[in-house]
Coordinates of C-alpha atoms in Angstrom, one line a residue:
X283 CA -36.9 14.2 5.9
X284 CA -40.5 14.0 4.8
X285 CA -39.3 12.5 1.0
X286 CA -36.9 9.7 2.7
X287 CA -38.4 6.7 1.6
X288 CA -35.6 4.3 2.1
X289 CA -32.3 3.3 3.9
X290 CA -30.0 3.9 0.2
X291 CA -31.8 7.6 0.4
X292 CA -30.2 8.3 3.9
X293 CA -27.4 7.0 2.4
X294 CA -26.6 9.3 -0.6
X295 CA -27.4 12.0 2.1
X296 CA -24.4 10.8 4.5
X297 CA -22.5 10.6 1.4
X298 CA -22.7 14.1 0.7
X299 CA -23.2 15.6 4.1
X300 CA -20.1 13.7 6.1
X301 CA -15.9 13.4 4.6
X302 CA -15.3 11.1 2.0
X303 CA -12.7 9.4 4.5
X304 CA -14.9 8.8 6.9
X305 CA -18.2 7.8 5.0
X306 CA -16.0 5.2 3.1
X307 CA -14.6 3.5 6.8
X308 CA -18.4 2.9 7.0
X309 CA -19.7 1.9 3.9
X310 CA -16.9 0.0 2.3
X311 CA -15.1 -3.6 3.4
X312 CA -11.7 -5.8 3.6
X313 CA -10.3 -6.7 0.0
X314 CA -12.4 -7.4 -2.7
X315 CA -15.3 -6.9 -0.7
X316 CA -16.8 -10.1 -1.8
X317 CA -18.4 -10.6 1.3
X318 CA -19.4 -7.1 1.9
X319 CA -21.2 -8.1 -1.5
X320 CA -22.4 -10.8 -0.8
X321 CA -24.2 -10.2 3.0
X322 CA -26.4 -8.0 0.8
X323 CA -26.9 -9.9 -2.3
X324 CA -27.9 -13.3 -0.5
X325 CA -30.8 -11.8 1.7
X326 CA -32.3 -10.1 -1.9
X327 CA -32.7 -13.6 -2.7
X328 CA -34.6 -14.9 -0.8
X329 CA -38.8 -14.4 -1.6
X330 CA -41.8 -14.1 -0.1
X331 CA -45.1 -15.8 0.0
X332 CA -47.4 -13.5 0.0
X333 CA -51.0 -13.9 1.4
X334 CA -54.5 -13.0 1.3
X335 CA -57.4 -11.9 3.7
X336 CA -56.1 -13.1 6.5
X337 CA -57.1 -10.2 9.5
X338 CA -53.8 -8.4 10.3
X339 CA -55.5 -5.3 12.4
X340 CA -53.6 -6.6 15.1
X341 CA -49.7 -6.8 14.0
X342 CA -47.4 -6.2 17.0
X343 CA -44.0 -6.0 16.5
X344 CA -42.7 -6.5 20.2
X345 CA -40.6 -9.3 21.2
X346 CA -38.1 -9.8 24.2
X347 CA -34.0 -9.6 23.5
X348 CA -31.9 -12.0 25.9
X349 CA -35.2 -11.0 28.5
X350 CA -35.2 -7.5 27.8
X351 CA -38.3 -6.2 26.5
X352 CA -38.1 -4.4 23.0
X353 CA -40.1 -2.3 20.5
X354 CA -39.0 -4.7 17.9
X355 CA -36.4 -7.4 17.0
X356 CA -33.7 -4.7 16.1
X357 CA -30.5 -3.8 17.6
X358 CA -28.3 -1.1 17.1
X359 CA -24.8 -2.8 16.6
X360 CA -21.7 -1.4 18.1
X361 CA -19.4 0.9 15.6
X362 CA -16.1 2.7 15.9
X363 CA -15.8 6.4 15.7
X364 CA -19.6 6.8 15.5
X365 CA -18.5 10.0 17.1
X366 CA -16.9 10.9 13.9
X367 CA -20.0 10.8 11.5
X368 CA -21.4 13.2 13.5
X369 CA -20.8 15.3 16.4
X370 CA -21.5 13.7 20.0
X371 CA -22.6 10.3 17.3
X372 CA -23.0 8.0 20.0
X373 CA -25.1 9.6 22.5
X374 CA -27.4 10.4 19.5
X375 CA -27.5 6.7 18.2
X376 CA -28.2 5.7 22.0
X377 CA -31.0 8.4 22.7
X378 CA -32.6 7.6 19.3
X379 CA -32.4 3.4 19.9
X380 CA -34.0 4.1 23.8
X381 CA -36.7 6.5 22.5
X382 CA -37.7 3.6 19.9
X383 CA -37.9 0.9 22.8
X384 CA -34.8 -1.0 21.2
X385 CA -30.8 -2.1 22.7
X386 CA -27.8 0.0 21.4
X387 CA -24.3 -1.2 21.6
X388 CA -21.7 0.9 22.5
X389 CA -18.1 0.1 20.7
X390 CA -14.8 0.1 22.8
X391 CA -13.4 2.3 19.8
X392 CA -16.3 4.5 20.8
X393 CA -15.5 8.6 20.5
X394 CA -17.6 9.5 23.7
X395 CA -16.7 7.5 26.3
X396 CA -19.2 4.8 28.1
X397 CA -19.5 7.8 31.2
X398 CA -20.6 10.5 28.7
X399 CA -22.7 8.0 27.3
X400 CA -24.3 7.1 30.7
X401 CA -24.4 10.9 31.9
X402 CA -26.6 11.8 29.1
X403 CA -29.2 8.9 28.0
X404 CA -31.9 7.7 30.5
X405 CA -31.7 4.0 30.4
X406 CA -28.8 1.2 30.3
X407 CA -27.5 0.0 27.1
X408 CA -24.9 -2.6 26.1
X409 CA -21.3 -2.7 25.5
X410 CA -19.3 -4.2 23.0
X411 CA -15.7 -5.5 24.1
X412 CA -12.6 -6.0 22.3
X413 CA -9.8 -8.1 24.5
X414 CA -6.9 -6.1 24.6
X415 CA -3.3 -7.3 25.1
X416 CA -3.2 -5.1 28.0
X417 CA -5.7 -7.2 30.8
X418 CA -5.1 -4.9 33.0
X419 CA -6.7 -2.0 31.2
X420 CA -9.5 -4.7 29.8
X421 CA -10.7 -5.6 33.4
X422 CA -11.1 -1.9 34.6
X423 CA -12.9 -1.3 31.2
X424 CA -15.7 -4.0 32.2
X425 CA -15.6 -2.6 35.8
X426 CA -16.7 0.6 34.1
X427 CA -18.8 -1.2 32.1
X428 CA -20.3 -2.4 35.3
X429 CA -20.4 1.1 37.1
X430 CA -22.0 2.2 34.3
X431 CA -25.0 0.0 34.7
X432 CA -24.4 -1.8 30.9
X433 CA -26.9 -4.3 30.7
X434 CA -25.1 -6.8 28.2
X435 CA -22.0 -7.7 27.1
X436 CA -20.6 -8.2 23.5
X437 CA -17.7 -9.6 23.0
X438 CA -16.4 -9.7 20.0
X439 CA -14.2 -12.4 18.8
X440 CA -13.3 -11.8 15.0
X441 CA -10.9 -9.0 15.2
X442 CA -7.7 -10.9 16.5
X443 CA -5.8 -9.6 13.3
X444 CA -7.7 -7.0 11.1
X445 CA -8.4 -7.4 7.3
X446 CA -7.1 -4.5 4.9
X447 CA -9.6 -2.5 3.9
X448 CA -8.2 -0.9 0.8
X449 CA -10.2 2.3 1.1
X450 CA -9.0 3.4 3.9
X451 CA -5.2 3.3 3.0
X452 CA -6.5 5.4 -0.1
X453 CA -8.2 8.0 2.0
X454 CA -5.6 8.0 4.8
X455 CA -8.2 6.7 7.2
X456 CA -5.5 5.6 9.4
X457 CA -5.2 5.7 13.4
X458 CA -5.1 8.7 13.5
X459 CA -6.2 9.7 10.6
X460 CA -4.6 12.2 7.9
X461 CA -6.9 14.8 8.1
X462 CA -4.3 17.5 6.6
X463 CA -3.5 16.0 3.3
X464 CA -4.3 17.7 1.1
X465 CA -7.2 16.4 -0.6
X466 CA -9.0 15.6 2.6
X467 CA -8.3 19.2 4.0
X468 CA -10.2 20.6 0.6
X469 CA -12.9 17.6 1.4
X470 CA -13.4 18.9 4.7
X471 CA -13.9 22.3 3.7
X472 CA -16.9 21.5 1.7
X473 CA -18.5 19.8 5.0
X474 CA -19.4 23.3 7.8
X475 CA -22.2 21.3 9.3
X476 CA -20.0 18.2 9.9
X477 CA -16.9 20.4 10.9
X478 CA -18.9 22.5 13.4
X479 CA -20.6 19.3 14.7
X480 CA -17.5 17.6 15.0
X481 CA -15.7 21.0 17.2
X482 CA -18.8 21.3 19.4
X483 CA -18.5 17.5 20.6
X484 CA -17.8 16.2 24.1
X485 CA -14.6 14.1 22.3
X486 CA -12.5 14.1 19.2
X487 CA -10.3 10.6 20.5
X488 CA -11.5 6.9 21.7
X489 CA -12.9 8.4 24.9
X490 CA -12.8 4.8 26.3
X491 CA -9.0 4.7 26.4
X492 CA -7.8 8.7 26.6
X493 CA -7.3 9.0 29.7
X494 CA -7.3 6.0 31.1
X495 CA -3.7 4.8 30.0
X496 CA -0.8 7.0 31.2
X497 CA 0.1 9.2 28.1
X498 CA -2.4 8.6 26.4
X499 CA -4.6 11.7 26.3
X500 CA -3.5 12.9 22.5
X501 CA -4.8 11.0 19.8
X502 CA -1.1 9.9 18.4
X503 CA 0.2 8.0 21.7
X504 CA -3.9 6.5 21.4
X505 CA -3.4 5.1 18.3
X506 CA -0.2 4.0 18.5
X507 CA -1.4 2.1 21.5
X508 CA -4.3 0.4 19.8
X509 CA -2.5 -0.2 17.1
X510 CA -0.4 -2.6 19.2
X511 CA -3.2 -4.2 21.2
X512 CA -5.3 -6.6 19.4
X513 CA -4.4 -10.2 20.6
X514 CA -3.8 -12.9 18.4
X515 CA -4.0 -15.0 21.4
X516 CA -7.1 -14.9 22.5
X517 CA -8.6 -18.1 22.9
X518 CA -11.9 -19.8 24.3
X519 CA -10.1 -20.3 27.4
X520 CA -10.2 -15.8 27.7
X521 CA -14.2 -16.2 28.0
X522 CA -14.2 -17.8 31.4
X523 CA -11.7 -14.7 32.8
X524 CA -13.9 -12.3 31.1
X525 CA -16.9 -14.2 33.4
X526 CA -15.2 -14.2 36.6
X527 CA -15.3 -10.3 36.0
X528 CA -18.4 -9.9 34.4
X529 CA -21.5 -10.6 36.0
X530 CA -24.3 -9.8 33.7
X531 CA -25.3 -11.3 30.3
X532 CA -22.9 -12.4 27.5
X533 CA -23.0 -12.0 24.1
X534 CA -20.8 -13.6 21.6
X535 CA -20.3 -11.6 18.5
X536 CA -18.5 -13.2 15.3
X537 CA -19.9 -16.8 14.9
X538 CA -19.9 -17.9 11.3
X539 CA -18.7 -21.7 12.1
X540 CA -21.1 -24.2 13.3
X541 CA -18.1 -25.7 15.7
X542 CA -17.9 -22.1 17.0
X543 CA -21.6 -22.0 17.7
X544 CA -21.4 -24.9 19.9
X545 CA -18.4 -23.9 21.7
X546 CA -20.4 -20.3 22.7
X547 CA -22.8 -22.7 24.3
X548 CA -20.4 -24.5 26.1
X549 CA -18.8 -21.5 27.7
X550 CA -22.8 -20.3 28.7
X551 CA -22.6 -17.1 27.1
X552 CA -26.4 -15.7 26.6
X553 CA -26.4 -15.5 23.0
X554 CA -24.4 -15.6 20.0
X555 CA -24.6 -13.2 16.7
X556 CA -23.7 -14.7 13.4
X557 CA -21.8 -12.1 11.9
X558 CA -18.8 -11.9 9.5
X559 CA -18.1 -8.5 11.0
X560 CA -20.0 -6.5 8.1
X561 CA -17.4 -7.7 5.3
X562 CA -15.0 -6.1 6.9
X563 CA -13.1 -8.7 7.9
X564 CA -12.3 -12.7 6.3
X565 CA -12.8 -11.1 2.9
X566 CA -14.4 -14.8 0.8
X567 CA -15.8 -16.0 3.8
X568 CA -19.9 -16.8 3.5
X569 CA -23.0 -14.4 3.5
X570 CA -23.7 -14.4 7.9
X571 CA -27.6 -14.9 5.9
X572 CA -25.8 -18.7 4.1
X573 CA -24.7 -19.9 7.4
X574 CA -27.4 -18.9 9.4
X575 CA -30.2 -21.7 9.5
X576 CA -27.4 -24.3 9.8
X577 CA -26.3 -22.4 12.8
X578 CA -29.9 -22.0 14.3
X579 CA -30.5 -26.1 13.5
X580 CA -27.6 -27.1 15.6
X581 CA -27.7 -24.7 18.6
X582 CA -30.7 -22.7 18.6
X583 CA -32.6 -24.6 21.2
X584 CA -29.6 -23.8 23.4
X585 CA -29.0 -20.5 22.7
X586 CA -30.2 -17.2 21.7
X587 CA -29.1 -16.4 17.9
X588 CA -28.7 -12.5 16.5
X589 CA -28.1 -11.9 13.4
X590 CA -26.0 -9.6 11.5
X591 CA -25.0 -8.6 7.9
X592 CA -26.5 -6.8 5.3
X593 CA -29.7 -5.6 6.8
X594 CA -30.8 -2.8 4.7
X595 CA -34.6 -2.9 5.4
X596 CA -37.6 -4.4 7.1
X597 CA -37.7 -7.4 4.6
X598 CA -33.8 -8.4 5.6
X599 CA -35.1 -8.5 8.9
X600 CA -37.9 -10.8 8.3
X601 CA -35.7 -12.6 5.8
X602 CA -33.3 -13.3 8.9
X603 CA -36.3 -14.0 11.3
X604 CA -38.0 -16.6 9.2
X605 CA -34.2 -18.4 8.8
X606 CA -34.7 -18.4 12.9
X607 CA -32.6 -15.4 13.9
X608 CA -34.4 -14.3 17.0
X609 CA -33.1 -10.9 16.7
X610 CA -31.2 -9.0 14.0
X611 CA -28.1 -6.2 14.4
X612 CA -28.1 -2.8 11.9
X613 CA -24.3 -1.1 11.5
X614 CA -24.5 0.8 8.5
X615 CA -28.1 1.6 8.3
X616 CA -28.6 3.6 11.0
X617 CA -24.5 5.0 10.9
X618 CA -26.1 6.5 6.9
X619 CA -29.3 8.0 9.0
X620 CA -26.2 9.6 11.6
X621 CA -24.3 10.7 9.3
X622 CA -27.6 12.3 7.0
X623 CA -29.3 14.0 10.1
X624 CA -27.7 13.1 13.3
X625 CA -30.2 11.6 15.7
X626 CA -33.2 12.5 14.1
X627 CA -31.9 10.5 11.4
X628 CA -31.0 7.5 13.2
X629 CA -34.4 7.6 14.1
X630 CA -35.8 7.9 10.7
X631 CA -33.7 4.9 9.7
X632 CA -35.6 3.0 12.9
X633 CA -38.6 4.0 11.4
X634 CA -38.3 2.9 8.2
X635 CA -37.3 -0.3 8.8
X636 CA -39.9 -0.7 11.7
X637 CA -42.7 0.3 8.5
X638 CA -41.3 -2.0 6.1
X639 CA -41.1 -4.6 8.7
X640 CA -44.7 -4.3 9.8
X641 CA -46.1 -4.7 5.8
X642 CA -44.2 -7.2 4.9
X643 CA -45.4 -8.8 8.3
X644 CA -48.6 -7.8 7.0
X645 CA -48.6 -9.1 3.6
X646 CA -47.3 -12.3 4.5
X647 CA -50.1 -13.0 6.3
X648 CA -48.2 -12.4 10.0
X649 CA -49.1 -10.6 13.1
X650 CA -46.6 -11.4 15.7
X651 CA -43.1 -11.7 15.8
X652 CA -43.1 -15.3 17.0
X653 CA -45.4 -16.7 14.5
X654 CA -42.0 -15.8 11.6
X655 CA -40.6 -18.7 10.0
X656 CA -39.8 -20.5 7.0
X657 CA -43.6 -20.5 6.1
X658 CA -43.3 -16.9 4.9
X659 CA -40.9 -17.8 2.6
X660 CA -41.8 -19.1 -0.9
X661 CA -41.0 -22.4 -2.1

């Protein structure tokens, strides 16, 4: 890894190194992928002021994350089927946040299950919540959330209905995916390091939910069940039965309104993260970087504000923090260091945006996180 330089280098790797079928279900959005587009576009435009001898020996990039301390403002964001980028990919992704002092976010549509992920990292980590149909099955997942020792929860609210994502009908990425037509069969083939990664692993099926529903330990009566489970329904009113099961800290992931903003600091949820789910959702909707300041004016005094969309590097991340996120979320940048190395590379991909976070820090003229705003930005 010693000629990595960047986060798109890590990224041509994963493309090479992991199925097509599943490297697309990562990189690629809903529709027309205008706002998959677009997440990334708006935070390339917006520029630095750059500064002179101002001392920056002393640039620390530590910060605190809804009281927890951190290395950095960065947080590993929850993904589905991490597990299928690379063999055992969540506990990999979690040991490689922990050993860089920062939170990882376990998915519900996780591959290993939030016990194997407690049985084999050495410190608590969050997990992210979708509200199932079925209440019954959602309350004993938070209870083994709770056993579990998670220290935050994220719920996330923008999946009620799902957007198409017109890549995965192409590659037969469905639940369960087609993994014997033929082109993917012939795909696969060319992949031995992904296929015996994927054999050796503790799961090859949401390990949250096999298992734990009669039937459902094959991956068919799984998906057929998940299939039918996301609630339209789900309203505001949900948040304060997810509280009266939930005792630890809330996190509200999906806010792109300003009316929603207000209404996650009316139900007293810890923070909020302004995210239009990657692109992979309300394909048209804004950049999460467009709505963001807005969003910070009106409730940022209230609430804690993450960010989330179209971080590729150190300078999105600064970008986001000067705009008054107090902490940003990487998906697909550390899922391309995953699916490239395994851990090692979701630590490289860590790395790099921890360097490119501490020069542009540096030649802005900043050494703390705090001291980030819209000063760094030019005119």
């Amino acid at each position: 890894m010693k000629y990595i330089t960047c986060i798109e280098d890590l990224r041509q790797i994963h493309k090479r190194r992991v199925p097509k079928m599943f490297f697309d279900y990562v990189d690629h959005g809903s529709y027309a992928e205008e706002t998959l587009r677009a997440n990334v576009d708006d935070l390339k435009r917006i520029k630095f002021r750059q500064r002179i001898l101002v001392d920056i020996s002393k640039r620390d990039l530590s910060t605190n994350i809804i009281g927890e301390k951190a290395a950095m403002p960065l947080i590993l964001a929850p993904v589905g089927s991490t597990g299928m980028q690379h063999g055992d990919g969540e506990i990999h992704a979690c040991r490689a946040a922990q050993a860089a002092g920062i939170p990882y976010t376990l998915s519900t549509m996780s591959i290993c299950s939030i016990e194997d992920v407690a049985a084999n990292v050495e410190k608590p980590f969050w997990f992210q919540l979708y509200v199932m149909r079925d209440r019954g099955f959602v309350k004993a997942l938070i209870e083994r959330a709770i056993a579990a020792k998670c220290s935050a929860l994220v719920l996330t609210v923008d999946l009620q209905v799902i957007g198409q994502r017109h890549q995965d009908i192409k590659n037969g990425m469905s639940v369960p995916p087609e993994l014997f037509k033929l082109r993917n069969i012939l795909d696969i083939a060319t992949k031995p390091g992904w296929v015996k990664g994927i054999l050796g692993a503790k799961s090859r099926n949401f390990g949250n939910i096999a298992g734990h529903l009669p039937g459902s330990k094959d991956l068919g009566s799984v998906s057929s069940w998940v299939a039918s489970q996301f609630d339209p329904a789900l309203n505001w009113r949900d948040i304060d039965w997810i509280r009266s099961i939930w005792p630890g800290k809330l996190i509200i992931k999906g806010i792109l309104d300003v009316e929603d903003a207000r209404e996650a600091v009316k139900v007293g949820a810890e923070a909020l993260v302004v995210s239009n789910h990657g692109g992979r959702q309300l394909d048209g909707a804004p950049s999460s970087i467009e709505v963001l300041p807005e969003i910070v004016h009106t409730v940022g005094s209230h609430i804690e504000v993450m960010f989330d969309g179209g971080i590729r590097s150190g300078q999105d991340v600064m970008r986001s923090l000067a705009l008054g996120a107090r902490s940003c979320m990487i998906g697909r940048a550390y899922i391309y260091g995953l699916g490239a190395f395994g851990g090692p590379g979701v630590a490289k991909a860590i790395d790099i945006i921890r360097a490119e976070l501490s020069t542009t820090m540096g030649l802005c003229g900043v050494n703390a996180i705090n001291q980030i705003d819209e000063k760094v930005l030019a005119e």
